Protein backbone atom coordinates (compact mmCIF):
# COMPACT_ATOMS: atom_id res chain seq x y z
CA UNK A 1 0.00 0.00 0.00
CA UNK A 2 1.92 3.03 -1.26
CA UNK A 3 0.05 5.59 0.86
CA UNK A 4 0.14 3.63 4.13
CA UNK A 5 2.29 5.14 6.89
CA UNK A 6 3.37 1.80 8.36
CA UNK A 7 4.09 0.29 4.93
CA UNK A 8 6.41 3.28 4.42
CA UNK A 9 8.16 2.46 7.71
CA UNK A 10 8.54 -1.17 6.55
CA UNK A 11 10.03 0.11 3.28
CA UNK A 12 12.42 2.44 5.13
CA UNK A 13 10.87 5.53 3.54
CA UNK A 14 9.88 6.99 6.92
CA UNK A 15 12.31 6.68 9.84
CA UNK A 16 11.37 4.81 13.00
CA UNK A 17 13.24 3.53 16.04
CA UNK A 18 13.22 -0.14 15.10
CA UNK A 19 13.82 -2.47 18.04
CA UNK A 20 13.10 -5.90 16.60
CA UNK A 21 12.67 -7.41 13.17
CA UNK A 22 12.19 -10.81 11.62
CA UNK A 23 10.94 -11.98 8.20
CA UNK A 24 7.31 -11.15 8.95
CA UNK A 25 7.18 -8.68 11.83
CA UNK A 26 8.60 -5.28 12.75
CA UNK A 27 8.60 -3.69 16.22
CA UNK A 28 9.34 0.02 16.61
CA UNK A 29 8.75 2.80 19.14
CA UNK A 30 5.42 4.61 19.06
CA UNK A 31 6.05 8.27 18.21
CA UNK A 32 3.84 9.35 21.17
CA UNK A 33 4.76 6.85 23.86
CA UNK A 34 2.15 6.39 26.59
CA UNK A 35 4.41 4.34 28.87
CA UNK A 36 8.16 4.05 29.50
CA UNK A 37 8.11 1.35 26.81
CA UNK A 38 5.48 1.76 24.08
CA UNK A 39 6.13 -0.09 20.87
CA UNK A 40 4.06 -0.95 17.84
CA UNK A 41 4.16 -4.49 16.53
CA UNK A 42 3.17 -4.80 12.88
CA UNK A 43 3.13 -7.42 10.16
CA UNK A 44 5.30 -6.36 7.22
CA UNK A 45 2.43 -7.34 4.95
CA UNK A 46 -0.38 -4.79 4.79
CA UNK A 47 -3.59 -5.77 6.57
CA UNK A 48 -5.84 -2.82 7.36
CA UNK A 49 -7.73 -3.95 10.48
CA UNK A 50 -8.76 -6.99 12.49
CA UNK A 51 -11.87 -7.00 10.31
CA UNK A 52 -9.64 -7.94 7.37
CA UNK A 53 -8.26 -11.15 8.83
CA UNK A 54 -8.83 -14.21 6.67
CA UNK A 55 -7.74 -17.83 6.72
CA UNK A 56 -4.99 -16.78 4.29
CA UNK A 57 -3.38 -14.16 6.54
CA UNK A 58 -4.40 -15.02 10.12
CA UNK A 59 -1.07 -16.72 10.87
CA UNK A 60 0.49 -13.26 10.90
CA UNK A 61 -1.36 -12.50 14.13
CA UNK A 62 0.24 -15.50 15.80
CA UNK A 63 3.62 -14.37 14.44
CA UNK A 64 3.07 -10.91 15.93
CA UNK A 65 2.44 -12.43 19.37
CA UNK A 66 5.42 -14.76 19.05
CA UNK A 67 7.55 -11.71 18.21
CA UNK A 68 6.14 -9.99 21.33
CA UNK A 69 7.21 -12.96 23.42
CA UNK A 70 10.74 -12.87 22.01
CA UNK A 71 10.94 -9.09 22.29
CA UNK A 72 9.72 -9.12 25.91
CA UNK A 73 12.50 -11.54 26.77
CA UNK A 74 15.01 -9.39 24.85
CA UNK A 75 13.93 -6.23 26.71
CA UNK A 76 13.79 -7.93 30.11
CA UNK A 77 10.10 -7.17 30.68
CA UNK A 78 8.69 -10.68 30.40
CA UNK A 79 8.52 -11.20 34.18
CA UNK A 80 7.34 -7.75 35.27
CA UNK A 81 4.62 -7.82 32.64
CA UNK A 82 3.20 -5.73 29.86
CA UNK A 83 -0.02 -5.06 27.98
CA UNK A 84 -0.89 -5.67 24.34
CA UNK A 85 -3.79 -3.88 22.65
CA UNK A 86 -5.19 -3.90 19.13
CA UNK A 87 -7.52 -1.00 18.38
CA UNK A 88 -10.03 -1.68 15.61
CA UNK A 89 -11.98 0.95 13.75
CA UNK A 90 -13.16 4.40 14.74
CA UNK A 91 -14.72 3.65 18.12
CA UNK A 92 -11.86 1.31 18.94
CA UNK A 93 -9.49 4.26 18.56
CA UNK A 94 -7.68 3.07 15.44
CA UNK A 95 -5.99 5.93 13.59
CA UNK A 96 -3.50 4.07 11.37
CA UNK A 97 -5.14 1.52 9.11
CA UNK A 98 -2.31 -1.03 8.98
CA UNK A 99 -3.00 -3.57 11.71
CA UNK A 100 -0.78 -3.13 14.76
CA UNK A 101 -0.51 -4.25 18.30
CA UNK A 102 0.46 -1.73 21.00
CA UNK A 103 2.94 -3.12 23.50
CA UNK A 104 3.05 -1.07 26.72
CA UNK A 105 5.28 -1.68 29.70
CA UNK A 106 7.30 -0.02 32.46
CA UNK A 107 4.50 1.28 34.69
CA UNK A 108 1.38 -0.03 36.42
CA UNK A 109 -1.28 0.14 33.72
CA UNK A 110 -4.80 1.01 34.77
CA UNK A 111 -7.99 -0.85 33.91
CA UNK A 112 -10.38 -0.08 32.31
CA UNK A 113 -8.58 2.04 29.69
CA UNK A 114 -10.20 5.37 28.83
P1 LIG B 1 -3.88 3.51 16.70
O1 LIG B 1 -4.47 4.80 17.20
O2 LIG B 1 -4.18 3.33 15.23
O3 LIG B 1 -4.23 2.30 17.52
O4 LIG B 1 -2.32 3.66 16.87
C1 LIG B 1 -1.53 4.35 15.97
C2 LIG B 1 -0.27 4.72 16.70
O5 LIG B 1 0.69 5.13 15.76
C3 LIG B 1 -0.45 5.90 17.69
O6 LIG B 1 -0.15 5.45 19.01
C4 LIG B 1 0.53 6.95 17.18
O7 LIG B 1 1.20 7.63 18.21
C5 LIG B 1 1.48 6.14 16.31
N1 LIG B 1 2.04 6.88 15.21
C6 LIG B 1 1.40 7.74 14.37
N2 LIG B 1 2.24 8.21 13.45
C7 LIG B 1 3.45 7.63 13.69
C8 LIG B 1 4.73 7.72 13.05
O8 LIG B 1 4.93 8.42 12.06
N3 LIG B 1 5.73 6.98 13.60
C9 LIG B 1 5.55 6.18 14.69
N4 LIG B 1 6.60 5.51 15.14
N5 LIG B 1 4.35 6.07 15.29
C10 LIG B 1 3.32 6.78 14.81
ZN1 LIG C 1 0.31 -0.75 5.35
Coordinates of N, CA and C and ligand atoms in Angstrom, one line a residue:
X1 N 0.9 -1.2 0.0 CA 0.0 0.0 0.0 C 0.9 1.2 0.0
X2 N 1.0 1.9 -1.1 CA 1.9 3.0 -1.3 C 1.6 4.2 -0.3
X3 N 0.3 4.4 0.0 CA 0.0 5.6 0.9 C -0.2 5.2 2.3
X4 N 0.3 4.1 2.7 CA 0.1 3.6 4.1 C 1.4 4.0 4.9
X5 N 1.2 4.7 6.0 CA 2.3 5.1 6.9 C 3.2 4.0 7.3
X6 N 2.6 2.9 7.8 CA 3.4 1.8 8.4 C 4.0 1.0 7.2
X7 N 3.4 0.9 6.1 CA 4.1 0.3 4.9 C 5.3 1.1 4.6
X8 N 5.2 2.4 4.7 CA 6.4 3.3 4.4 C 7.5 3.0 5.4
X9 N 7.1 2.8 6.7 CA 8.2 2.5 7.7 C 8.8 1.1 7.4
X10 N 8.0 0.1 7.0 CA 8.5 -1.2 6.6 C 9.5 -1.0 5.4
X11 N 9.2 -0.1 4.5 CA 10.0 0.1 3.3 C 11.2 1.0 3.6
X12 N 11.3 1.6 4.8 CA 12.4 2.4 5.1 C 12.3 3.8 4.6
X13 N 11.1 4.2 4.1 CA 10.9 5.5 3.5 C 10.6 6.6 4.6
X14 N 10.1 6.1 5.8 CA 9.9 7.0 6.9 C 10.7 6.4 8.1
X15 N 11.5 7.2 8.8 CA 12.3 6.7 9.8 C 11.5 6.2 11.1
X16 N 12.0 5.2 11.7 CA 11.4 4.8 13.0 C 12.5 4.2 13.8
X17 N 12.3 4.2 15.1 CA 13.2 3.5 16.0 C 12.9 2.0 16.1
X18 N 13.5 1.3 15.2 CA 13.2 -0.1 15.1 C 14.0 -0.9 16.2
X19 N 13.2 -1.7 16.9 CA 13.8 -2.5 18.0 C 13.9 -4.0 17.8
X20 N 13.1 -4.5 16.9 CA 13.1 -5.9 16.6 C 12.6 -6.1 15.2
X21 N 13.1 -7.1 14.5 CA 12.7 -7.4 13.2 C 12.9 -8.9 12.9
X22 N 11.9 -9.5 12.2 CA 12.2 -10.8 11.6 C 11.5 -10.8 10.2
X23 N 11.4 -11.9 9.6 CA 10.9 -12.0 8.2 C 9.5 -11.4 8.0
X24 N 8.7 -11.5 9.1 CA 7.3 -11.2 9.0 C 6.9 -10.0 9.8
X25 N 7.6 -9.6 10.8 CA 7.2 -8.7 11.8 C 8.2 -7.6 12.1
X26 N 7.7 -6.4 12.4 CA 8.6 -5.3 12.7 C 8.1 -4.7 14.1
X27 N 9.0 -4.4 15.0 CA 8.6 -3.7 16.2 C 9.4 -2.4 16.3
X28 N 8.7 -1.3 16.5 CA 9.3 0.0 16.6 C 8.6 0.9 17.6
X29 N 9.3 1.9 18.1 CA 8.8 2.8 19.1 C 7.6 3.6 18.6
X30 N 6.5 3.7 19.4 CA 5.4 4.6 19.1 C 5.9 6.0 19.2
X31 N 5.6 6.9 18.2 CA 6.1 8.3 18.2 C 5.5 9.1 19.4
X32 N 4.4 8.7 20.0 CA 3.8 9.3 21.2 C 3.7 8.3 22.3
X33 N 4.8 7.9 22.9 CA 4.8 6.8 23.9 C 3.9 7.2 25.0
X34 N 3.1 6.2 25.5 CA 2.2 6.4 26.6 C 2.6 5.6 27.8
X35 N 3.8 5.1 27.8 CA 4.4 4.3 28.9 C 5.9 4.4 28.6
X36 N 6.7 4.0 29.7 CA 8.2 4.0 29.5 C 8.6 3.2 28.3
X37 N 7.9 2.1 28.1 CA 8.1 1.4 26.8 C 6.8 1.3 26.1
X38 N 6.7 1.8 24.9 CA 5.5 1.8 24.1 C 5.9 1.5 22.6
X39 N 5.7 0.3 22.2 CA 6.1 -0.1 20.9 C 4.9 -0.5 20.1
X40 N 5.1 -0.5 18.8 CA 4.1 -0.9 17.8 C 4.6 -2.2 17.2
X41 N 3.8 -3.2 17.1 CA 4.2 -4.5 16.5 C 3.3 -4.7 15.3
X42 N 3.9 -4.7 14.1 CA 3.2 -4.8 12.9 C 3.6 -6.0 12.0
X43 N 2.7 -6.5 11.2 CA 3.1 -7.4 10.2 C 3.7 -6.6 9.0
X44 N 4.7 -7.1 8.3 CA 5.3 -6.4 7.2 C 4.3 -6.3 6.1
X45 N 3.5 -7.3 6.0 CA 2.4 -7.3 5.0 C 1.3 -6.5 5.4
X46 N 0.7 -5.7 4.5 CA -0.4 -4.8 4.8 C -1.7 -5.5 5.0
X47 N -2.2 -5.4 6.2 CA -3.6 -5.8 6.6 C -4.2 -4.6 7.3
X48 N -5.3 -4.1 6.8 CA -5.8 -2.8 7.4 C -6.3 -2.9 8.8
X49 N -7.2 -3.9 9.1 CA -7.7 -3.9 10.5 C -8.0 -5.4 10.8
X50 N -8.4 -5.6 12.1 CA -8.8 -7.0 12.5 C -9.9 -7.5 11.6
X51 N -10.7 -6.6 11.1 CA -11.9 -7.0 10.3 C -11.4 -7.6 9.0
X52 N -10.1 -7.4 8.7 CA -9.6 -7.9 7.4 C -8.9 -9.2 7.5
X53 N -8.9 -9.9 8.7 CA -8.3 -11.1 8.8 C -9.0 -12.2 8.0
X54 N -8.2 -13.1 7.4 CA -8.8 -14.2 6.7 C -8.0 -15.5 7.0
X55 N -8.5 -16.6 6.5 CA -7.7 -17.8 6.7 C -6.4 -17.8 6.0
X56 N -6.3 -16.9 5.0 CA -5.0 -16.8 4.3 C -4.0 -16.0 5.0
X57 N -4.4 -15.0 5.9 CA -3.4 -14.2 6.5 C -3.4 -14.2 8.1
X58 N -4.2 -15.1 8.7 CA -4.4 -15.0 10.1 C -3.2 -15.5 10.9
X59 N -2.3 -16.3 10.2 CA -1.1 -16.7 10.9 C -0.2 -15.5 11.3
X60 N -0.3 -14.4 10.6 CA 0.5 -13.3 10.9 C 0.2 -12.8 12.3
X61 N -1.0 -12.9 12.8 CA -1.4 -12.5 14.1 C -0.6 -13.3 15.1
X62 N -0.5 -14.6 14.9 CA 0.2 -15.5 15.8 C 1.7 -15.1 15.8
X63 N 2.2 -14.8 14.6 CA 3.6 -14.4 14.4 C 3.9 -13.1 15.2
X64 N 2.9 -12.2 15.2 CA 3.1 -10.9 15.9 C 3.2 -11.2 17.4
X65 N 2.4 -12.1 17.9 CA 2.4 -12.4 19.4 C 3.7 -13.2 19.7
X66 N 4.2 -14.1 18.8 CA 5.4 -14.8 19.0 C 6.6 -13.8 19.1
X67 N 6.5 -12.8 18.2 CA 7.6 -11.7 18.2 C 7.5 -10.9 19.5
X68 N 6.3 -10.7 20.0 CA 6.1 -10.0 21.3 C 6.8 -10.8 22.4
X69 N 6.6 -12.1 22.4 CA 7.2 -13.0 23.4 C 8.7 -12.9 23.4
X70 N 9.3 -13.0 22.2 CA 10.7 -12.9 22.0 C 11.3 -11.5 22.4
X71 N 10.5 -10.5 22.0 CA 10.9 -9.1 22.3 C 10.9 -8.8 23.8
X72 N 9.9 -9.3 24.5 CA 9.7 -9.1 25.9 C 10.9 -9.7 26.6
X73 N 11.3 -10.9 26.2 CA 12.5 -11.5 26.8 C 13.7 -10.7 26.5
X74 N 13.9 -10.2 25.3 CA 15.0 -9.4 24.9 C 15.1 -8.1 25.7
X75 N 14.0 -7.5 26.0 CA 13.9 -6.2 26.7 C 13.9 -6.4 28.2
X76 N 13.8 -7.7 28.7 CA 13.8 -7.9 30.1 C 12.5 -7.5 30.8
X77 N 11.4 -7.6 30.1 CA 10.1 -7.2 30.7 C 9.1 -8.3 30.8
X78 N 9.6 -9.5 30.4 CA 8.7 -10.7 30.4 C 8.1 -10.9 31.8
X79 N 9.0 -10.9 32.8 CA 8.5 -11.2 34.2 C 7.7 -10.1 34.8
X80 N 8.1 -8.9 34.6 CA 7.3 -7.7 35.3 C 6.0 -7.6 34.6
X81 N 5.9 -7.9 33.3 CA 4.6 -7.8 32.6 C 4.5 -6.6 31.7
X82 N 3.4 -6.7 30.9 CA 3.2 -5.7 29.9 C 1.8 -5.9 29.4
X83 N 1.3 -5.0 28.6 CA 0.0 -5.1 28.0 C 0.1 -5.0 26.5
X84 N -0.8 -5.8 25.8 CA -0.9 -5.7 24.3 C -2.3 -5.3 24.0
X85 N -2.5 -4.4 23.0 CA -3.8 -3.9 22.7 C -3.8 -3.7 21.1
X86 N -4.9 -4.2 20.6 CA -5.2 -3.9 19.1 C -6.5 -3.1 19.1
X87 N -6.3 -1.8 18.6 CA -7.5 -1.0 18.4 C -8.1 -1.3 17.0
X88 N -9.4 -1.4 16.9 CA -10.0 -1.7 15.6 C -11.1 -0.7 15.3
X89 N -10.9 0.0 14.2 CA -12.0 1.0 13.7 C -12.1 2.2 14.6
X90 N -13.0 3.1 14.2 CA -13.2 4.4 14.7 C -13.4 4.4 16.2
X91 N -14.4 3.6 16.7 CA -14.7 3.7 18.1 C -13.7 2.9 18.9
X92 N -13.0 2.0 18.3 CA -11.9 1.3 18.9 C -10.6 2.2 19.1
X93 N -10.6 3.3 18.4 CA -9.5 4.3 18.6 C -8.4 4.0 17.5
X94 N -8.7 3.3 16.5 CA -7.7 3.1 15.4 C -7.5 4.3 14.6
X95 N -6.3 4.8 14.4 CA -6.0 5.9 13.6 C -5.1 5.6 12.4
X96 N -4.3 4.5 12.5 CA -3.5 4.1 11.4 C -4.1 2.7 10.9
X97 N -4.4 2.7 9.6 CA -5.1 1.5 9.1 C -4.2 0.5 8.5
X98 N -3.2 0.1 9.2 CA -2.3 -1.0 9.0 C -2.3 -1.7 10.3
X99 N -2.8 -2.9 10.4 CA -3.0 -3.6 11.7 C -1.7 -3.5 12.6
X100 N -1.9 -3.2 13.8 CA -0.8 -3.1 14.8 C -1.2 -3.4 16.2
X101 N -0.3 -3.9 16.9 CA -0.5 -4.2 18.3 C 0.3 -3.3 19.1
X102 N -0.3 -2.6 20.1 CA 0.5 -1.7 21.0 C 1.0 -2.6 22.1
X103 N 2.3 -2.4 22.4 CA 2.9 -3.1 23.5 C 3.4 -2.1 24.5
X104 N 2.8 -2.1 25.7 CA 3.1 -1.1 26.7 C 3.6 -1.7 28.0
X105 N 4.7 -1.1 28.5 CA 5.3 -1.7 29.7 C 6.0 -0.6 30.5
X106 N 6.4 -0.9 31.7 CA 7.3 0.0 32.5 C 6.6 0.8 33.5
X107 N 5.3 0.6 33.6 CA 4.5 1.3 34.7 C 3.3 0.4 35.0
X108 N 2.6 0.7 36.1 CA 1.4 0.0 36.4 C 0.3 0.5 35.6
X109 N -0.2 -0.3 34.7 CA -1.3 0.1 33.7 C -2.6 0.0 34.4
X110 N -3.5 1.0 34.1 CA -4.8 1.0 34.8 C -5.8 0.2 33.9
X111 N -6.9 -0.2 34.6 CA -8.0 -0.8 33.9 C -9.3 -0.4 34.5
X112 N -10.3 0.0 33.8 CA -10.4 -0.1 32.3 C -9.6 1.1 31.7
X113 N -9.2 0.9 30.4 CA -8.6 2.0 29.7 C -9.6 3.1 29.4
X114 N -9.2 4.3 29.1 CA -10.2 5.4 28.8 C -11.0 5.2 27.5
Ligands
LIG1 P1 -3.9 3.5 16.7 O1 -4.5 4.8 17.2 O2 -4.2 3.3 15.2 O3 -4.2 2.3 17.5 O4 -2.3 3.7 16.9 C1 -1.5 4.4 16.0 C2 -0.3 4.7 16.7 O5 0.7 5.1 15.8 C3 -0.5 5.9 17.7 O6 -0.2 5.4 19.0 C4 0.5 6.9 17.2 O7 1.2 7.6 18.2 C5 1.5 6.1 16.3 N1 2.0 6.9 15.2 C6 1.4 7.7 14.4 N2 2.2 8.2 13.4 C7 3.5 7.6 13.7 C8 4.7 7.7 13.1 O8 4.9 8.4 12.1 N3 5.7 7.0 13.6 C9 5.5 6.2 14.7 N4 6.6 5.5 15.1 N5 4.4 6.1 15.3 C10 3.3 6.8 14.8
LIG2 ZN1 0.3 -0.7 5.4

